[in-house]
Short mmCIF file of C-alpha atoms and ligand atoms in Angstrom, two decimals:
data_model
loop_
_atom_site.label_atom_id
_atom_site.label_comp_id
_atom_site.label_asym_id
_atom_site.label_seq_id
_atom_site.Cartn_x
_atom_site.Cartn_y
_atom_site.Cartn_z
CA UNK A 130 -89.74 -16.68 85.67
CA UNK A 131 -91.42 -13.38 84.84
CA UNK A 132 -90.70 -12.88 80.84
CA UNK A 133 -92.14 -9.32 80.78
CA UNK A 134 -90.99 -6.80 82.99
CA UNK A 135 -91.70 -4.08 80.86
CA UNK A 136 -93.63 -0.92 82.28
CA UNK A 137 -96.75 -1.59 79.93
CA UNK A 138 -98.05 1.97 80.60
CA UNK A 139 -95.00 3.40 78.90
CA UNK A 140 -94.92 1.56 75.82
CA UNK A 141 -96.84 3.91 73.62
CA UNK A 142 -95.98 7.16 75.25
CA UNK A 143 -93.57 8.14 72.30
CA UNK A 144 -96.79 8.38 70.09
CA UNK A 145 -98.31 11.03 72.38
CA UNK A 146 -98.57 14.28 70.45
CA UNK A 147 -95.84 16.69 71.33
CA UNK A 148 -97.61 19.58 70.11
CA UNK A 149 -101.12 20.93 69.60
CA UNK A 150 -102.71 19.22 67.16
CA UNK A 151 -104.19 20.62 63.98
CA UNK A 152 -107.51 18.32 63.46
CA UNK A 153 -110.56 18.64 65.33
CA UNK A 154 -111.64 15.38 63.80
CA UNK A 155 -109.70 13.74 61.29
CA UNK A 156 -111.98 10.89 61.12
CA UNK A 157 -114.11 12.71 58.91
CA UNK A 158 -111.27 12.50 56.30
CA UNK A 159 -110.54 8.69 56.72
CA UNK A 160 -111.77 6.10 54.21
CA UNK A 161 -115.20 4.65 54.94
CA UNK A 162 -116.55 8.04 56.38
CA UNK A 163 -120.01 8.93 54.86
CA UNK A 164 -121.86 11.93 55.79
CA UNK A 165 -124.98 11.36 57.28
CA UNK A 166 -127.12 14.18 55.70
CA UNK A 167 -128.15 15.15 52.22
CA UNK A 168 -126.84 18.63 52.90
CA UNK A 169 -123.32 17.49 53.32
CA UNK A 170 -123.25 16.21 49.73
CA UNK A 171 -122.66 18.92 47.34
CA UNK A 172 -122.96 18.23 43.54
CA UNK A 173 -125.09 15.16 43.64
CA UNK A 174 -128.47 16.53 43.31
CA UNK A 175 -129.09 15.24 39.85
CA UNK A 176 -128.45 11.67 41.10
CA UNK A 177 -130.34 12.42 44.22
CA UNK A 178 -133.37 13.01 42.28
CA UNK A 179 -132.92 10.02 40.07
CA UNK A 180 -132.73 7.97 43.17
CA UNK A 181 -135.75 9.37 44.80
CA UNK A 182 -137.82 9.33 41.31
CA UNK A 183 -136.96 5.58 41.11
CA UNK A 184 -137.42 4.17 44.68
CA UNK A 185 -140.40 6.48 45.45
CA UNK A 186 -142.52 3.53 44.38
CA UNK A 187 -141.95 1.99 47.63
CA UNK A 188 -143.70 4.54 49.58
CA UNK A 189 -146.73 3.20 47.52
CA UNK A 190 -145.93 -0.22 48.52
CA UNK A 191 -144.71 -1.32 45.06
CA UNK A 192 -141.43 -2.73 44.57
CA UNK A 193 -138.99 -0.55 42.74
CA UNK A 194 -137.32 -1.52 39.48
CA UNK A 195 -133.69 -2.75 39.63
CA UNK A 196 -131.13 0.01 39.54
CA UNK A 197 -127.88 -0.13 37.70
CA UNK A 198 -125.36 2.87 39.23
CA UNK A 199 -122.28 3.22 37.68
CA UNK A 200 -119.35 5.95 37.37
CA UNK A 201 -115.77 6.04 37.82
CA UNK A 202 -114.19 5.28 41.38
CA UNK A 203 -114.68 7.94 44.29
CA UNK A 204 -117.64 9.63 42.70
CA UNK A 205 -119.90 8.80 45.54
CA UNK A 206 -121.76 5.65 44.53
CA UNK A 207 -121.64 3.69 47.39
CA UNK A 208 -122.13 6.71 49.97
CA UNK A 209 -125.26 7.80 47.82
CA UNK A 210 -126.73 4.17 47.44
CA UNK A 211 -126.55 3.63 51.11
CA UNK A 212 -127.56 7.15 52.50
CA UNK A 213 -130.61 7.14 50.30
CA UNK A 214 -131.82 3.65 50.79
CA UNK A 215 -131.70 4.24 55.00
CA UNK A 216 -133.47 7.59 54.34
CA UNK A 217 -136.13 5.29 52.48
CA UNK A 218 -136.54 2.99 55.26
CA UNK A 219 -136.75 5.45 57.75
CA UNK A 220 -139.61 7.32 55.87
CA UNK A 221 -141.29 4.26 54.88
CA UNK A 222 -141.74 2.95 58.19
CA UNK A 223 -143.53 5.93 59.27
CA UNK A 224 -146.28 5.01 57.29
CA UNK A 225 -145.95 1.37 57.99
CA UNK A 226 -144.37 -0.21 54.94
CA UNK A 227 -141.15 -2.17 55.97
CA UNK A 228 -138.41 -1.62 53.61
CA UNK A 229 -135.27 -3.60 54.46
CA UNK A 230 -132.08 -2.88 52.83
CA UNK A 231 -129.35 -5.26 52.57
CA UNK A 232 -126.04 -4.09 51.47
CA UNK A 233 -123.37 -6.67 50.22
CA UNK A 234 -119.99 -5.79 48.93
CA UNK A 235 -118.99 -8.43 46.47
CA UNK A 236 -115.25 -7.61 46.97
CA UNK A 237 -115.50 -9.35 50.11
CA UNK A 238 -118.55 -11.87 49.50
CA UNK A 239 -118.03 -13.42 46.14
CA UNK A 240 -119.42 -16.73 45.77
CA UNK A 241 -122.96 -17.58 45.28
CA UNK A 242 -123.40 -19.54 48.47
CA UNK A 243 -121.62 -16.48 50.60
CA UNK A 244 -124.03 -14.17 49.20
CA UNK A 245 -127.04 -16.05 49.75
CA UNK A 246 -125.67 -16.97 53.52
CA UNK A 247 -124.86 -13.34 53.94
CA UNK A 248 -128.37 -12.12 52.84
CA UNK A 249 -130.23 -14.56 55.04
CA UNK A 250 -128.20 -13.24 57.79
CA UNK A 251 -128.91 -9.43 56.89
CA UNK A 252 -132.57 -10.55 56.34
CA UNK A 253 -132.95 -11.97 59.87
CA UNK A 254 -130.68 -9.41 61.78
CA UNK A 255 -129.62 -12.90 63.61
CA UNK A 256 -126.91 -15.15 62.85
CA UNK A 257 -127.60 -17.91 65.23
CA UNK A 258 -131.02 -18.57 63.95
CA UNK A 259 -130.62 -19.52 60.62
CA UNK A 260 -130.69 -23.23 59.87
CA UNK A 261 -130.11 -24.92 56.71
CA UNK A 262 -127.70 -27.31 55.25
CA UNK A 263 -124.40 -26.41 53.55
CA UNK A 264 -125.76 -26.77 49.85
CA UNK A 265 -126.54 -23.79 47.98
CA UNK A 266 -129.85 -25.04 47.35
CA UNK A 267 -130.50 -25.08 51.08
CA UNK A 268 -129.54 -21.69 51.68
CA UNK A 269 -131.65 -20.36 48.89
CA UNK A 270 -134.51 -22.31 50.47
CA UNK A 271 -134.00 -20.49 53.61
CA UNK A 272 -133.71 -17.18 51.83
CA UNK A 273 -137.11 -17.90 49.67
CA UNK A 274 -138.73 -18.79 53.04
CA UNK A 275 -137.56 -15.44 54.50
CA UNK A 276 -138.55 -13.30 51.80
CA UNK A 277 -142.18 -14.78 52.02
CA UNK A 278 -142.17 -14.32 55.53
CA UNK A 279 -141.16 -10.42 55.17
CA UNK A 280 -144.20 -8.50 54.64
CA UNK A 281 -142.29 -5.50 53.10
CA UNK A 282 -140.07 -4.28 50.54
CA UNK A 283 -136.59 -6.05 50.22
CA UNK A 284 -133.71 -3.90 48.25
CA UNK A 285 -130.47 -5.59 47.80
CA UNK A 286 -127.50 -3.63 47.22
CA UNK A 287 -124.85 -5.30 45.34
CA UNK A 288 -121.58 -2.93 45.49
CA UNK A 289 -118.39 -3.79 43.40
CA UNK A 290 -121.18 -6.08 41.58
CA UNK A 291 -118.32 -7.10 38.84
CA UNK A 292 -116.53 -8.91 41.40
CA UNK A 293 -119.22 -11.69 41.77
CA UNK A 294 -117.65 -14.76 40.78
CA UNK A 295 -120.95 -15.41 39.02
CA UNK A 296 -122.70 -12.30 37.89
CA UNK A 297 -125.70 -14.14 36.50
CA UNK A 298 -126.77 -14.73 40.11
CA UNK A 299 -128.43 -11.48 39.95
CA UNK A 300 -130.68 -13.04 37.64
CA UNK A 301 -132.15 -15.62 40.41
CA UNK A 302 -132.83 -12.58 42.70
CA UNK A 303 -134.12 -10.31 39.98
CA UNK A 304 -136.64 -13.35 38.41
CA UNK A 305 -137.72 -14.58 41.83
CA UNK A 306 -141.22 -14.01 41.16
CA UNK A 307 -141.37 -14.98 37.68
CA UNK A 308 -139.82 -18.25 38.55
CA UNK A 309 -142.41 -18.82 41.44
CA UNK A 310 -140.23 -18.66 44.38
CA UNK A 311 -141.99 -15.78 45.97
CA UNK A 312 -144.93 -13.80 45.76
CA UNK A 313 -143.27 -10.55 45.53
CA UNK A 314 -140.36 -9.07 43.59
CA UNK A 315 -137.21 -7.80 45.19
CA UNK A 316 -135.40 -4.76 44.42
CA UNK A 317 -131.66 -4.66 43.07
CA UNK A 318 -129.05 -2.00 43.15
CA UNK A 319 -126.28 -2.95 41.53
CA UNK A 320 -123.30 -0.72 41.52
CA UNK A 321 -119.73 -0.76 39.71
CA UNK A 322 -117.03 1.33 38.27
CA UNK A 323 -115.99 -1.02 35.72
CA UNK A 324 -117.91 0.20 32.49
CA UNK A 325 -116.82 -3.01 30.53
CA UNK A 326 -118.66 -5.19 32.98
CA UNK A 327 -121.84 -4.44 31.60
CA UNK A 328 -121.17 -4.77 28.03
CA UNK A 329 -119.69 -8.20 28.78
CA UNK A 330 -122.75 -9.74 30.88
CA UNK A 331 -124.99 -12.12 29.64
CA UNK A 332 -128.04 -10.12 27.73
CA UNK A 333 -130.56 -11.76 30.22
CA UNK A 334 -128.62 -10.30 33.24
CA UNK A 335 -127.97 -7.34 31.75
CA UNK A 336 -131.52 -6.45 31.10
CA UNK A 337 -132.67 -7.38 34.24
CA UNK A 338 -129.97 -5.42 36.17
CA UNK A 339 -130.27 -2.39 34.14
CA UNK A 340 -134.04 -1.72 34.44
CA UNK A 341 -132.89 1.91 35.10
CA UNK A 342 -129.50 3.36 35.24
CA UNK A 343 -127.81 6.23 37.09
CA UNK A 344 -124.64 7.26 36.15
CA UNK A 345 -122.27 9.05 38.14
CA UNK A 346 -119.82 11.43 36.45
CA UNK A 347 -116.65 12.62 37.81
CA UNK A 348 -116.13 15.86 39.66
CA UNK A 349 -114.34 18.85 38.39
CA UNK A 350 -112.08 20.75 40.35
CA UNK A 351 -114.53 23.21 41.26
CA UNK A 352 -116.80 20.77 42.84
CA UNK A 353 -114.22 19.01 44.40
CA UNK A 354 -113.33 22.33 46.16
CA UNK A 355 -116.70 22.39 47.55
CA UNK A 356 -116.80 18.90 48.54
CA UNK A 357 -113.33 19.33 50.38
CA UNK A 358 -114.25 22.93 51.97
CA UNK A 359 -117.33 21.11 53.45
CA UNK A 360 -115.19 18.52 55.07
CA UNK A 361 -112.17 20.49 55.99
CA UNK A 362 -114.30 22.70 58.24
CA UNK A 363 -115.14 19.81 60.14
CA UNK A 364 -111.88 17.89 60.01
CA UNK A 365 -109.62 20.81 61.09
CA UNK A 366 -109.65 23.67 63.67
CA UNK A 367 -110.15 27.12 62.61
CA UNK A 368 -107.43 28.68 60.56
CA UNK A 369 -105.37 25.96 59.54
CA UNK A 370 -106.61 25.43 56.21
CA UNK A 371 -106.60 28.22 53.53
CA UNK A 372 -108.81 28.34 50.39
CA UNK A 373 -105.64 28.02 48.14
CA UNK A 374 -104.92 24.72 49.84
CA UNK A 375 -108.23 23.49 49.26
CA UNK A 376 -107.96 24.27 45.66
CA UNK A 377 -104.55 22.80 45.19
CA UNK A 378 -105.90 19.43 46.67
CA UNK A 379 -108.75 19.67 44.27
CA UNK A 380 -106.77 20.50 41.22
CA UNK A 381 -104.61 17.48 41.77
CA UNK A 382 -107.55 14.98 42.40
CA UNK A 383 -109.41 16.88 39.32
CA UNK A 384 -106.56 15.82 37.15
CA UNK A 385 -106.55 12.09 38.28
CA UNK A 386 -110.18 11.95 37.24
CA UNK A 387 -112.41 13.64 39.75
CA UNK A 388 -111.97 11.11 42.28
CA UNK A 389 -113.47 12.63 45.78
CA UNK A 390 -111.90 9.92 47.54
CA UNK A 391 -108.45 11.07 46.42
CA UNK A 392 -109.03 14.50 47.32
CA UNK A 393 -110.20 13.43 50.78
CA UNK A 394 -106.75 11.44 51.02
CA UNK A 395 -104.54 14.39 49.86
CA UNK A 396 -106.19 16.85 52.21
CA UNK A 397 -105.85 14.42 55.13
CA UNK A 398 -102.19 13.51 54.78
CA UNK A 399 -101.33 17.53 54.22
CA UNK A 400 -102.54 18.11 57.51
CA UNK A 401 -100.84 14.98 58.95
CA UNK A 402 -97.41 16.41 57.44
CA UNK A 403 -97.93 20.00 58.35
CA UNK A 404 -98.63 18.57 61.94
CA UNK A 405 -95.70 16.29 61.93
CA UNK A 406 -93.66 19.12 61.20
CA UNK A 407 -95.11 21.16 64.28
CA UNK A 408 -96.28 24.07 61.56
CA UNK A 409 -99.44 25.64 62.68
CA UNK A 410 -100.96 26.08 59.05
CA UNK A 411 -101.26 23.62 56.23
CA UNK A 412 -99.34 25.20 53.13
CA UNK A 413 -99.04 24.19 49.44
CA UNK A 414 -95.70 22.42 50.02
CA UNK A 415 -97.58 20.03 52.57
CA UNK A 416 -100.02 19.39 49.64
CA UNK A 417 -97.26 18.71 47.02
CA UNK A 418 -95.36 16.42 49.39
CA UNK A 419 -98.74 14.62 50.66
CA UNK A 420 -99.26 13.92 46.69
CA UNK A 421 -96.01 12.47 46.34
CA UNK A 422 -96.05 10.35 49.45
CA UNK A 423 -99.57 8.69 48.39
CA UNK A 424 -98.51 8.16 44.71
CA UNK A 425 -95.28 6.71 46.23
CA UNK A 426 -97.37 4.44 48.59
CA UNK A 427 -99.72 3.14 46.05
CA UNK A 428 -96.94 2.30 43.55
CA UNK A 429 -94.60 0.54 46.25
CA UNK A 430 -97.81 -1.51 47.18
CA UNK A 431 -98.56 -2.42 43.46
CA UNK A 432 -95.13 -2.72 42.24
CA UNK A 433 -93.87 -4.77 45.10
CA UNK A 434 -96.39 -7.46 44.33
CA UNK A 435 -95.70 -7.85 40.70
CA UNK A 436 -94.42 -11.10 39.47
CA UNK A 437 -90.82 -10.97 38.09
CA UNK A 438 -91.52 -10.89 34.15
CA UNK A 439 -94.38 -8.05 34.65
CA UNK A 440 -91.55 -6.36 36.66
CA UNK A 441 -89.16 -6.52 33.85
CA UNK A 442 -91.74 -5.45 31.28
CA UNK A 443 -92.55 -2.49 33.48
CA UNK A 444 -89.08 -1.72 33.46
CA UNK A 445 -89.15 -1.85 29.82
CA UNK A 446 -92.01 0.72 29.56
CA UNK A 447 -89.96 2.87 31.87
CA UNK A 448 -86.58 2.92 29.96
CA UNK A 449 -88.72 3.60 26.76
CA UNK A 450 -90.72 6.33 27.60
CA UNK A 451 -87.50 7.80 29.28
CA UNK A 452 -85.56 7.27 26.09
CA UNK A 453 -87.96 9.21 23.96
CA UNK A 454 -90.46 11.95 23.69
CA UNK A 455 -92.41 10.18 20.76
CA UNK A 456 -95.11 7.83 21.15
CA UNK A 457 -93.67 4.67 22.84
CA UNK A 458 -95.52 1.54 21.44
CA UNK A 459 -95.74 -1.99 22.29
CA UNK A 460 -92.76 -3.14 19.63
CA UNK A 461 -90.16 -0.91 21.19
CA UNK A 462 -91.04 -2.15 24.67
CA UNK A 463 -90.76 -5.70 23.57
CA UNK A 464 -87.00 -4.80 22.30
CA UNK A 465 -85.77 -3.39 25.26
CA UNK A 466 -87.60 -6.19 27.41
CA UNK A 467 -85.67 -8.89 25.22
CA UNK A 468 -82.52 -7.01 26.00
CA UNK A 469 -83.25 -6.62 29.91
CA UNK A 470 -84.32 -10.38 30.01
CA UNK A 471 -81.35 -11.80 28.15
CA UNK A 472 -78.88 -9.64 30.34
CA UNK A 473 -80.54 -11.18 33.49
CA UNK A 474 -80.52 -14.78 32.28
CA UNK A 475 -84.23 -15.17 32.63
CA UNK A 476 -86.71 -16.72 30.29
CA UNK A 477 -87.59 -14.63 27.32
CA UNK A 478 -91.26 -14.42 26.75
CA UNK A 479 -93.06 -13.92 23.46
CA UNK A 480 -94.28 -10.64 22.11
CA UNK A 481 -97.77 -11.98 22.79
CA UNK A 482 -97.05 -12.94 26.36
CA UNK A 483 -95.50 -9.40 27.02
CA UNK A 484 -98.27 -7.57 25.31
CA UNK A 485 -100.60 -9.31 27.95
CA UNK A 486 -98.15 -8.43 30.79
CA UNK A 487 -98.68 -4.82 29.22
CA UNK A 488 -102.53 -4.84 29.49
CA UNK A 489 -102.36 -6.27 33.04
CA UNK A 490 -99.91 -3.14 34.02
CA UNK A 491 -102.53 -1.05 32.55
CA UNK A 492 -105.34 -2.69 34.52
CA UNK A 493 -103.15 -2.01 37.60
CA UNK A 494 -103.00 1.62 36.71
CA UNK A 495 -99.23 1.84 36.59
CA UNK A 496 -99.21 2.65 32.80
CA UNK A 497 -101.86 3.24 30.22
CA UNK A 498 -102.04 1.39 27.18
CA UNK A 499 -104.18 2.85 24.70
CA UNK A 500 -105.16 0.74 21.60
CA UNK A 501 -104.24 2.08 18.34
CA UNK A 502 -106.13 1.16 15.21
CA UNK A 503 -105.50 -2.40 14.65
CA UNK A 504 -104.51 -3.44 10.92
CA UNK A 505 -101.08 -4.65 10.20
CA UNK A 506 -99.61 -4.15 13.58
CA UNK A 507 -102.27 -6.25 15.24
CA UNK A 508 -102.49 -5.25 19.30
CA UNK A 509 -100.28 -2.60 19.16
CA UNK A 510 -100.84 -0.09 21.99
CA UNK A 511 -99.44 3.17 22.83
CA UNK A 512 -97.83 3.09 26.37
CA UNK A 513 -97.26 6.06 28.93
CA UNK A 514 -96.62 5.93 32.42
CA UNK A 515 -98.90 6.85 35.10
CA UNK A 516 -96.19 7.65 37.76
CA UNK A 517 -93.09 9.89 38.23
CA UNK A 518 -90.02 7.50 37.11
CA UNK A 519 -88.34 8.72 40.29
CA UNK A 520 -90.58 6.94 42.19
CA UNK A 521 -90.96 3.62 39.98
CA UNK A 522 -87.13 3.23 39.42
CA UNK A 523 -86.21 2.81 42.64
CA UNK A 524 -88.89 0.09 43.28
CA UNK A 525 -87.94 -1.59 40.42
CA UNK A 526 -84.10 -1.43 41.10
CA UNK A 527 -85.02 -2.95 44.70
CA UNK A 528 -86.04 -6.25 42.99
CA UNK A 529 -83.38 -8.87 42.90
CA UNK A 530 -83.36 -9.40 39.47
CA UNK A 531 -82.97 -5.71 38.32
CA UNK A 532 -79.70 -4.32 39.54
CA UNK A 533 -77.68 -0.95 38.90
CA UNK A 534 -76.29 -2.93 36.03
CA UNK A 535 -79.53 -2.88 33.90
CA UNK A 536 -80.45 0.64 34.84
CA UNK A 537 -76.82 1.48 33.32
CA UNK A 538 -78.55 0.81 30.06
CA UNK A 539 -80.98 3.36 30.64
CA UNK A 540 -78.54 6.00 31.64
CA UNK A 541 -76.54 5.09 28.41
CA UNK A 542 -79.67 5.78 26.51
CA UNK A 543 -80.58 9.03 28.11
N1 ATP B 22 -120.55 14.75 46.58
C1 ATP B 22 -119.91 14.43 47.82
N2 ATP B 22 -119.96 15.17 48.72
C2 ATP B 22 -119.33 14.73 49.87
N3 ATP B 22 -118.45 13.62 49.93
C3 ATP B 22 -118.24 12.82 49.14
C4 ATP B 22 -119.04 13.44 47.65
N4 ATP B 22 -118.65 12.21 46.69
C5 ATP B 22 -118.01 11.60 47.31
N5 ATP B 22 -117.56 11.71 48.66
C6 ATP B 22 -116.74 11.27 49.53
O1 ATP B 22 -115.76 10.55 48.82
C7 ATP B 22 -115.49 9.29 49.07
C8 ATP B 22 -115.80 8.29 47.91
O2 ATP B 22 -117.09 7.90 48.04
P1 ATP B 22 -117.60 6.43 47.40
O3 ATP B 22 -116.83 5.55 48.44
O4 ATP B 22 -119.18 6.38 47.69
O5 ATP B 22 -117.17 6.35 46.18
P2 ATP B 22 -117.58 5.16 44.86
O6 ATP B 22 -118.44 5.99 43.66
O7 ATP B 22 -118.34 4.20 45.47
O8 ATP B 22 -116.26 4.77 44.42
P3 ATP B 22 -115.73 3.11 44.02
O9 ATP B 22 -116.13 2.93 43.06
O10 ATP B 22 -114.24 3.23 44.09
O11 ATP B 22 -116.39 2.27 45.17
C9 ATP B 22 -116.41 9.13 50.56
O12 ATP B 22 -115.50 9.31 51.59
C10 ATP B 22 -117.43 10.10 50.26
O13 ATP B 22 -117.95 10.39 51.69
MG1 MG B 23 -117.99 2.18 46.12
#
């Protein structure tokens, strides 16, 4: 029996654009796109100079000091670290100094064994020829053999280094010569946007990772405007994007914390919205919609996966912040939480547990919970919402445990 008698050539035809598109090359606004030339990277001159000064040693065949790179999300850390090491390899090879840089994203490669296996593969450029058993030691032995065979300078970039299961692994690499495993040091570039990470590191690891530091500061609205203008020229056809639209995208993302990735997202989504409406220009209205859509998508994703008790805690935060214009503190949220939990017939957690859940929500970026001076209130924090209640409420309402009934409580108090 012929199961599929569909005409396969027609399945996707409805996705064909019906009108002339606004984009010339939308890919330059997508996640993971990095400019390939320094001229296309405005407002990072100071950081570029710092990198050059530190890595320049390699041009005299000396292993550069380890570099610790930190700064908030979307400030260009990954982009610049990759581009500058690539450029170094290129220029060094012209004077016959092999410089190899191995990039590891610790978000995806987390365990000691995975890291070393990945490094071995990157050093060799060939998966198939790696021998070695299954143990960590055997992979490490292979690594030592490989770097001793490699007559050049090895740079290892640990991006999102805070995600490593065992951050002290860095020590193994940075003390590889000291411990007699190799004749030469390797250069480590560790990148993170978690500023607490370093403070919590073991002092030995901290001192080896932070031999030198480069801090990436957030962009202000004007700088984001310059970055966007550059990218918009490549992404859109001529006359589609006005300067006021760029300025608005920049202003929105500067409010967030100077995140260039966010700015790029808003610009791309604005263009997509304008295009889907058949408009021939992107306007302020599209930008505002784009911003709301991005916020909603982000919140939907985060809130959708929260465990039940955390949802109740968040609902209590929302209710409290909507009830009053005064600062909302943990104790107030807890009272509302108790009321909600009892009504819904779920376990009522202790204030201590709810305070922990508040911290989790803060880490997820749904709320901001600022610590107030300790003293007699203990761990009291001041809570504010990071998203529009109009976006958050329907998401909580949808969850099985919080029905209309509970939100009536909110209406009553408004
Ligand atoms: N000065 C700049 N000029 C051009 N594009 C930039 C600039 N700074 C950042 N970008 C762009 O912003 C996006 C985010 O940059 P990148 O991935 O390097 O951020 P990051 O600092 O590594 O953030 P995270 O901490 O979240 O990993 C990329 O698309 C990058 O191309
Ligand atoms: Mg990054």
